[in-house]
PDB file of N, CA and C in Angstrom:
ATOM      1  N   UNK A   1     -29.332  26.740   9.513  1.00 41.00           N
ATOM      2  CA  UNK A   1     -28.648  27.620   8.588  1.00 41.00           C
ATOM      3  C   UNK A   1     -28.317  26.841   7.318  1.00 41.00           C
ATOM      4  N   UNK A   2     -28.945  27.609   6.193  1.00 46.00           N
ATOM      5  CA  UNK A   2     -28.321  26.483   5.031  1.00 46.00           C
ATOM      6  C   UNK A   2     -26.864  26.273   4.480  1.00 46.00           C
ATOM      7  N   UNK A   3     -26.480  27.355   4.955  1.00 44.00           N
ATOM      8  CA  UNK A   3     -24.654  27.390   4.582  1.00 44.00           C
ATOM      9  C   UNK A   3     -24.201  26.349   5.167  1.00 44.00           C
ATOM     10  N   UNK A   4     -24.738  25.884   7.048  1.00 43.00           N
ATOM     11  CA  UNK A   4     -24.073  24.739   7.823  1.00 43.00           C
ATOM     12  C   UNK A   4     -24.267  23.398   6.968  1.00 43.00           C
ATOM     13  N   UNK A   5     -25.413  23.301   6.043  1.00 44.00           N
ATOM     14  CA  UNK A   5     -26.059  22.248   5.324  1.00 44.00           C
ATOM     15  C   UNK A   5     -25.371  21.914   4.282  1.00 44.00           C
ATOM     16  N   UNK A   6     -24.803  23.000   3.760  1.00 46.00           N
ATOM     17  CA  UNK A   6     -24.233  22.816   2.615  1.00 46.00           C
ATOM     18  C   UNK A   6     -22.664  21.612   2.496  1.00 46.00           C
ATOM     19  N   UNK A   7     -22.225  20.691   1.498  1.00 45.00           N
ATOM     20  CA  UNK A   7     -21.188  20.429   1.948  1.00 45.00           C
ATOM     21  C   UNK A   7     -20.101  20.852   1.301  1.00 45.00           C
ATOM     22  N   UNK A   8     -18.993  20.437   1.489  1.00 45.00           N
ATOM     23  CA  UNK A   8     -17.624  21.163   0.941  1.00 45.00           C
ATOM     24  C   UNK A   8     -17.637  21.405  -0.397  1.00 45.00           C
ATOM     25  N   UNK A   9     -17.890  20.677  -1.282  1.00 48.00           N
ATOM     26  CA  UNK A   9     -17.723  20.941  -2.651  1.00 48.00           C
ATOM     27  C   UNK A   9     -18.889  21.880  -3.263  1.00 48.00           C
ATOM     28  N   UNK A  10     -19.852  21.810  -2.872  1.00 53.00           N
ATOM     29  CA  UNK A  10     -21.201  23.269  -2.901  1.00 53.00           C
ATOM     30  C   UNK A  10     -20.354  24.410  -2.367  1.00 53.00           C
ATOM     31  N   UNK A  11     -19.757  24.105  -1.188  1.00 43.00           N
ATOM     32  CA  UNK A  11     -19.379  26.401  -0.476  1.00 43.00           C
ATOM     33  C   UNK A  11     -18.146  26.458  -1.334  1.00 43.00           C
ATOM     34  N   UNK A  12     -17.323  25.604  -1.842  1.00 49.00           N
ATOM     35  CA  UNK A  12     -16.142  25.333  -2.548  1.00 49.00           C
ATOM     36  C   UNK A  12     -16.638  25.889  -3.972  1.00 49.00           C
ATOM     37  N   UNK A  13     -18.004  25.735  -4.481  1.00 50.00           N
ATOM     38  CA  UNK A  13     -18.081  25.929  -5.886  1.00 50.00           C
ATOM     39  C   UNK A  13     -18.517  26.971  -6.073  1.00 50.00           C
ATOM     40  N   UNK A  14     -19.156  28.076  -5.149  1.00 56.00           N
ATOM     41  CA  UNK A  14     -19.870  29.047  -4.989  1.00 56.00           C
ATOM     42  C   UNK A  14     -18.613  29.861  -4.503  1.00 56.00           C
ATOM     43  N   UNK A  15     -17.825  30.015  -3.808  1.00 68.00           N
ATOM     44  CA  UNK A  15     -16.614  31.104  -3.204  1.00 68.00           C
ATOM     45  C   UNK A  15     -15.702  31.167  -3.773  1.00 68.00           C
ATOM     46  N   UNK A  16     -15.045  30.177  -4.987  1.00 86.00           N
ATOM     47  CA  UNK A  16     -13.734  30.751  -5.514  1.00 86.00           C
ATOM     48  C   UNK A  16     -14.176  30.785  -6.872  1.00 86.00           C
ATOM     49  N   UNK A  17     -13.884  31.686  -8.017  1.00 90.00           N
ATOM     50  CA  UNK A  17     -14.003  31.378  -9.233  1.00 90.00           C
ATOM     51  C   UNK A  17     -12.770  31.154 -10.044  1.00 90.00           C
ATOM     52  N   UNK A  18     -11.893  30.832  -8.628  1.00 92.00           N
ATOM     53  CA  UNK A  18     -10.770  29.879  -9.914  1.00 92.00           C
ATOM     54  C   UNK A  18     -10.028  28.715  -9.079  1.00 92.00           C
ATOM     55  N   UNK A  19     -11.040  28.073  -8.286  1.00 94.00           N
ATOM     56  CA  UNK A  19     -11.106  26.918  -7.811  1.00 94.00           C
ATOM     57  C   UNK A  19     -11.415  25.718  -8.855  1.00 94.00           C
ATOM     58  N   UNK A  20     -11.041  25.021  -8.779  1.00 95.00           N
ATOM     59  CA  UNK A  20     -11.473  23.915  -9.996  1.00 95.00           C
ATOM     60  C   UNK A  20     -12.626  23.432  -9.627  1.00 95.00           C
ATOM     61  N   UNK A  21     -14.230  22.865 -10.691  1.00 96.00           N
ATOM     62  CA  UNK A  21     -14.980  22.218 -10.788  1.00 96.00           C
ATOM     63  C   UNK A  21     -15.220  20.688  -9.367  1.00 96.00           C
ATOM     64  N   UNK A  22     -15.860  20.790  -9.100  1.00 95.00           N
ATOM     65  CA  UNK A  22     -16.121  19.696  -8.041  1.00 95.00           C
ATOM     66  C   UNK A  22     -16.573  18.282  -9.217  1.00 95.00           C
ATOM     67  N   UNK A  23     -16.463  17.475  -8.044  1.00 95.00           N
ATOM     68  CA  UNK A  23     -16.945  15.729  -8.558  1.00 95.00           C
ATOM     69  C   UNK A  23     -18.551  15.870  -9.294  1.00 95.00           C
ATOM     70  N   UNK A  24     -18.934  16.865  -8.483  1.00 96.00           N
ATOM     71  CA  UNK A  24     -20.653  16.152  -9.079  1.00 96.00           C
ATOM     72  C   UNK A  24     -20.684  17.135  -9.961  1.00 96.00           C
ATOM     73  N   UNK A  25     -20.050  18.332 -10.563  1.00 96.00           N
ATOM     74  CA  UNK A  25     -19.351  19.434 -11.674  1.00 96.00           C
ATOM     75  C   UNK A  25     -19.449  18.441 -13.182  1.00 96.00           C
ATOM     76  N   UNK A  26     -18.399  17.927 -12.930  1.00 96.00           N
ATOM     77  CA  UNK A  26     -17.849  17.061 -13.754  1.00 96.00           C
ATOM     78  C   UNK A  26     -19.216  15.705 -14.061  1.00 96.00           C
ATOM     79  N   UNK A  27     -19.523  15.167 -13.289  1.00 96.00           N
ATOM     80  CA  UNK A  27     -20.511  14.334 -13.498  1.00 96.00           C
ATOM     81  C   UNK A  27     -21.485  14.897 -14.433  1.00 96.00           C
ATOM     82  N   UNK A  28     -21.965  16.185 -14.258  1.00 96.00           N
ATOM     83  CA  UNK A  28     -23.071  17.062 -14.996  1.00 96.00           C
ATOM     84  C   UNK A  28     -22.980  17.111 -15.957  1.00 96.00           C
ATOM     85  N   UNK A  29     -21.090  17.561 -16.348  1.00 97.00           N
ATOM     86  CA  UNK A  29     -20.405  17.931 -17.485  1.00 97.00           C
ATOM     87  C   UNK A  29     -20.778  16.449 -18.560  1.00 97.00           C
ATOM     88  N   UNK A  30     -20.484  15.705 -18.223  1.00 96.00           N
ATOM     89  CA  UNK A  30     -20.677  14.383 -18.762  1.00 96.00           C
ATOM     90  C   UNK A  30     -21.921  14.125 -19.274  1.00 96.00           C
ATOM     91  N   UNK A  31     -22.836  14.288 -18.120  1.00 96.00           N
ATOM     92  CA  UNK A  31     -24.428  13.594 -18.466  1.00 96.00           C
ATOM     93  C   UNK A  31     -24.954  14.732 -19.481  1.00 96.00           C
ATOM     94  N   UNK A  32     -24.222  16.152 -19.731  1.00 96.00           N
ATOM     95  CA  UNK A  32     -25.120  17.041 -20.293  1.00 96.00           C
ATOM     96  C   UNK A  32     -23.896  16.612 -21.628  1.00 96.00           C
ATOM     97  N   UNK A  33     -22.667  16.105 -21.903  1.00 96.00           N
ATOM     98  CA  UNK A  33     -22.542  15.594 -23.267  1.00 96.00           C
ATOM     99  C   UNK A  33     -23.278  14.470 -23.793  1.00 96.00           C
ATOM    100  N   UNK A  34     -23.349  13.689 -22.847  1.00 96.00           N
ATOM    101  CA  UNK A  34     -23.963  12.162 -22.963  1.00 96.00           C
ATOM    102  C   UNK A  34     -25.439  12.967 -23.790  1.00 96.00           C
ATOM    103  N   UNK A  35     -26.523  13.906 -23.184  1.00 96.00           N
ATOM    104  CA  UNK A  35     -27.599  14.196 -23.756  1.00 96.00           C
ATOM    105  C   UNK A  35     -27.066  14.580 -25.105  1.00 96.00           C
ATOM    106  N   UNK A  36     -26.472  14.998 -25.538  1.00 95.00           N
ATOM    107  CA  UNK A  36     -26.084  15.681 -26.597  1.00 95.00           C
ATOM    108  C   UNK A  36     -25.248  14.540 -27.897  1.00 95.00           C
ATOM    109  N   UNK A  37     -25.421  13.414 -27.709  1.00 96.00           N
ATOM    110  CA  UNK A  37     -25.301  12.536 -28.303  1.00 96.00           C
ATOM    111  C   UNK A  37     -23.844  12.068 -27.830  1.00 96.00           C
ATOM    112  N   UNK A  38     -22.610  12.332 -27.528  1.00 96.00           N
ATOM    113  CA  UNK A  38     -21.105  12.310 -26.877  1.00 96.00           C
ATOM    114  C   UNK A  38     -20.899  10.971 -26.100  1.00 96.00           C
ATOM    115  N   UNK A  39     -19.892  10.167 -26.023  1.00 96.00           N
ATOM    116  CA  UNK A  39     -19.090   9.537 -25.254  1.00 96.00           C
ATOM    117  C   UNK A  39     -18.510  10.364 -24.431  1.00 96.00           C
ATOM    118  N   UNK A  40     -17.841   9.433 -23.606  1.00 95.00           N
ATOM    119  CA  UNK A  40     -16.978   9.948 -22.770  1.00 95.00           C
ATOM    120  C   UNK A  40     -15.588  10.257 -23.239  1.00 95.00           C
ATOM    121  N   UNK A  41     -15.205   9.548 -24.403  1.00 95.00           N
ATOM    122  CA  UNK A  41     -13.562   9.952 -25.238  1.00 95.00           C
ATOM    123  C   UNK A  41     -14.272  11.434 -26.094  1.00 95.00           C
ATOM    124  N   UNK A  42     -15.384  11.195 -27.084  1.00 95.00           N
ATOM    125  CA  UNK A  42     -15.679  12.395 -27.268  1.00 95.00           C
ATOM    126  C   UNK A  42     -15.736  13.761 -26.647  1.00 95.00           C
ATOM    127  N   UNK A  43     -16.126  13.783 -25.783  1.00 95.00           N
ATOM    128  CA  UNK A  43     -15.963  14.779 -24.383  1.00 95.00           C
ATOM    129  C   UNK A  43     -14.861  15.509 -24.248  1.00 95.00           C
ATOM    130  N   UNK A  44     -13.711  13.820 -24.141  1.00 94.00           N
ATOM    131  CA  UNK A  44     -12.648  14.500 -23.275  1.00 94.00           C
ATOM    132  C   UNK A  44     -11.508  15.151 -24.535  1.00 94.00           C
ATOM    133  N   UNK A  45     -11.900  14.709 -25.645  1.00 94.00           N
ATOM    134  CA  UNK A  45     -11.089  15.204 -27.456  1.00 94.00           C
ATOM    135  C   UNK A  45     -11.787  16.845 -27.246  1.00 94.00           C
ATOM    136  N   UNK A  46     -12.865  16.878 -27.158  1.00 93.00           N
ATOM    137  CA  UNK A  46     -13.316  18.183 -26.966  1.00 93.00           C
ATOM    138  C   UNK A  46     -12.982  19.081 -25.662  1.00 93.00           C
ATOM    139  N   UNK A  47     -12.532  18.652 -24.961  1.00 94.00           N
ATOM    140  CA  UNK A  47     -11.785  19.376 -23.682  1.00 94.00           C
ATOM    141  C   UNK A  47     -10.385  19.694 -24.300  1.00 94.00           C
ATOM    142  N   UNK A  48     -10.049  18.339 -24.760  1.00 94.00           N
ATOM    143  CA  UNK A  48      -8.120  18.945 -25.395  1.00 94.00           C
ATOM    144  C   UNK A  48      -8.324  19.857 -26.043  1.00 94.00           C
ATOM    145  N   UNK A  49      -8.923  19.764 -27.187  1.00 92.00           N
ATOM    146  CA  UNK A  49      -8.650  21.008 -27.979  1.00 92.00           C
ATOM    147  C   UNK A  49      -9.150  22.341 -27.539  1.00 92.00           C
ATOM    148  N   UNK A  50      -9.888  22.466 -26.513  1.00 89.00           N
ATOM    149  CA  UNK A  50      -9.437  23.965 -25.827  1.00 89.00           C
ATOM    150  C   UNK A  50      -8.613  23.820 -24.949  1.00 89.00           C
ATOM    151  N   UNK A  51      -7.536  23.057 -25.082  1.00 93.00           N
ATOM    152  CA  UNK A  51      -6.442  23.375 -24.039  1.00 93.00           C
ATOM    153  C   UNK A  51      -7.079  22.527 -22.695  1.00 93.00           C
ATOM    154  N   UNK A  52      -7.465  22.039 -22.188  1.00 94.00           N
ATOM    155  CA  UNK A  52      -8.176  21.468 -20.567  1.00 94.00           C
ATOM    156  C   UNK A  52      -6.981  19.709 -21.299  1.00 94.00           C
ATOM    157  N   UNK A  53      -6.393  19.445 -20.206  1.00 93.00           N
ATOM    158  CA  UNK A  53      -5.563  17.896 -20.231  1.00 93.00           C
ATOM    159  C   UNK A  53      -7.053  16.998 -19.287  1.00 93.00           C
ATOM    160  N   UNK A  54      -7.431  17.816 -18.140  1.00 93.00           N
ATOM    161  CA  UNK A  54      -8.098  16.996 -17.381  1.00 93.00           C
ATOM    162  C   UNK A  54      -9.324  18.201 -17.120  1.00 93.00           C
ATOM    163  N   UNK A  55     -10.356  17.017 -16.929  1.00 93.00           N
ATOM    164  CA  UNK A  55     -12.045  17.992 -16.203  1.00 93.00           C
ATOM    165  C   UNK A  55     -11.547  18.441 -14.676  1.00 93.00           C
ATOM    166  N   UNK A  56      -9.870  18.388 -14.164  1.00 91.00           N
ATOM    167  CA  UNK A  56      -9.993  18.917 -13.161  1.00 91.00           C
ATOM    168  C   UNK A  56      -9.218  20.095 -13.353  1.00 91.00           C
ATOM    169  N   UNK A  57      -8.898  20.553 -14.600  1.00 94.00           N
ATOM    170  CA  UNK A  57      -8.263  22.229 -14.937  1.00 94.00           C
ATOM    171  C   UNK A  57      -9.300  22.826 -14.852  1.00 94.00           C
ATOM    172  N   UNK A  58      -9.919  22.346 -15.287  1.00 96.00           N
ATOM    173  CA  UNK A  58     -11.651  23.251 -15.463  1.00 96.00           C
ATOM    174  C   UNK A  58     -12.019  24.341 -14.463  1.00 96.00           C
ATOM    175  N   UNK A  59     -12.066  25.589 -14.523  1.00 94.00           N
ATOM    176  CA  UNK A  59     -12.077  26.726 -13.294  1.00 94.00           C
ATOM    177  C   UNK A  59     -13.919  26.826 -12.857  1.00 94.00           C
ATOM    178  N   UNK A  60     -14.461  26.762 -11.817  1.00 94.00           N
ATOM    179  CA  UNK A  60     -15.516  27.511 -11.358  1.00 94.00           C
ATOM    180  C   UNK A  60     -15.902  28.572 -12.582  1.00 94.00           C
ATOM    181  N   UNK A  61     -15.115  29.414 -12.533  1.00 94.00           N
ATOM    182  CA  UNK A  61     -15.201  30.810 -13.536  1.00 94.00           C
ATOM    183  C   UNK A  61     -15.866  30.325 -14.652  1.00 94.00           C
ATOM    184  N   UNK A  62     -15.270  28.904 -15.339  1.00 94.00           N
ATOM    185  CA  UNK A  62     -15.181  28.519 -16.856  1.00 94.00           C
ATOM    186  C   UNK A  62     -16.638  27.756 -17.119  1.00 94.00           C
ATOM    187  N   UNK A  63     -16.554  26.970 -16.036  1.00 95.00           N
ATOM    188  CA  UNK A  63     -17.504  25.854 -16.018  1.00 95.00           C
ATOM    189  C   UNK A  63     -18.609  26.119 -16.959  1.00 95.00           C
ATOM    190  N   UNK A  64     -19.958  26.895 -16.651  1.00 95.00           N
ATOM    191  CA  UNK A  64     -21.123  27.069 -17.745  1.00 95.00           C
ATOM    192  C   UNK A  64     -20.581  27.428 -19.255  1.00 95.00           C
ATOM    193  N   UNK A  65     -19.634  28.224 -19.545  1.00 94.00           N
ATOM    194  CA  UNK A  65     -18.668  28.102 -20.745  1.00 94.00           C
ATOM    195  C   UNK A  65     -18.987  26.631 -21.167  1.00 94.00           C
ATOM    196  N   UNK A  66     -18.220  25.920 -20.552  1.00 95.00           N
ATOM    197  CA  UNK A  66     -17.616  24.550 -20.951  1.00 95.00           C
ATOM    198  C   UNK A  66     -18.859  23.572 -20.835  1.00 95.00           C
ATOM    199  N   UNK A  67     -19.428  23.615 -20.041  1.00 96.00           N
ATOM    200  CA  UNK A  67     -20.767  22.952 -20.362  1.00 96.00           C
ATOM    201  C   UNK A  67     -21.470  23.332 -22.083  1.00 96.00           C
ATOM    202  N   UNK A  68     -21.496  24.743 -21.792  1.00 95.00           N
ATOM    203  CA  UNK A  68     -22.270  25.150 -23.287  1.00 95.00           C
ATOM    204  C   UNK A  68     -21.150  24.351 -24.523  1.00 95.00           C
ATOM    205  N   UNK A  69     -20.415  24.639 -24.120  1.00 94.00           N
ATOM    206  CA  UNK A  69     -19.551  24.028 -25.391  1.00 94.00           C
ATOM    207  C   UNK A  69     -19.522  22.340 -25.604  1.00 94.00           C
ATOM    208  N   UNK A  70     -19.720  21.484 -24.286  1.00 95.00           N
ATOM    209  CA  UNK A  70     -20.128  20.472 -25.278  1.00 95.00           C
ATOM    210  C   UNK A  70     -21.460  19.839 -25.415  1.00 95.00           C
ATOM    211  N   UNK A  71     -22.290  20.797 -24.811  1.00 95.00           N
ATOM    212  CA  UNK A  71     -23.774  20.933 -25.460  1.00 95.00           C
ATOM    213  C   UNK A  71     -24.249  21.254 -27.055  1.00 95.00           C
ATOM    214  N   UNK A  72     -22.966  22.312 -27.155  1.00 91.00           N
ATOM    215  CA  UNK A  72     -23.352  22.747 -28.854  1.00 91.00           C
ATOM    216  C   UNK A  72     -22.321  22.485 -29.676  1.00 91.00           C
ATOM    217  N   UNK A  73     -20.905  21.741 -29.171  1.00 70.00           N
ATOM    218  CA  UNK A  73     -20.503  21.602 -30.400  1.00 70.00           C
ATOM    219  C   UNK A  73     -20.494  20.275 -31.439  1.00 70.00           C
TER     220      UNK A  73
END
């Protein structure tokens, strides 16, 4: 069964949409600023100013939002 396969932070990221972002979430979040020319302080200046203190406010719900945003800004 692939659900048994799956581990906590996959059925965790898929069932709540206002569960916060998982570890490998956040990792993505990073490597897809890093492509986009970004540090990691850059990143996280661009998280404050929409309001996020930490990549762990970050909601399931929000996540592709917040990816796009520091892809394009």
């Amino acid at each position: 069964d692939e659900t048994v396969s799956k581990s906590f932070d996959e059925i965790k990221a898929t069932d709540n949409d206002d569960a916060p972002v998982t570890t490998k979430q956040i990792k993505r979040l990073y490597a897809i600023g890093n492509e986009a020319g970004r540090n990691v302080e850059q990143i996280k200046q661009l998280l404050a100013s929409k309001g996020y203190t930490s990549t762990k406010d970050i909601k399931q719900k929000d996540y592709d939002e917040v990816c796009k945003m520091v892809a394009e800004s």
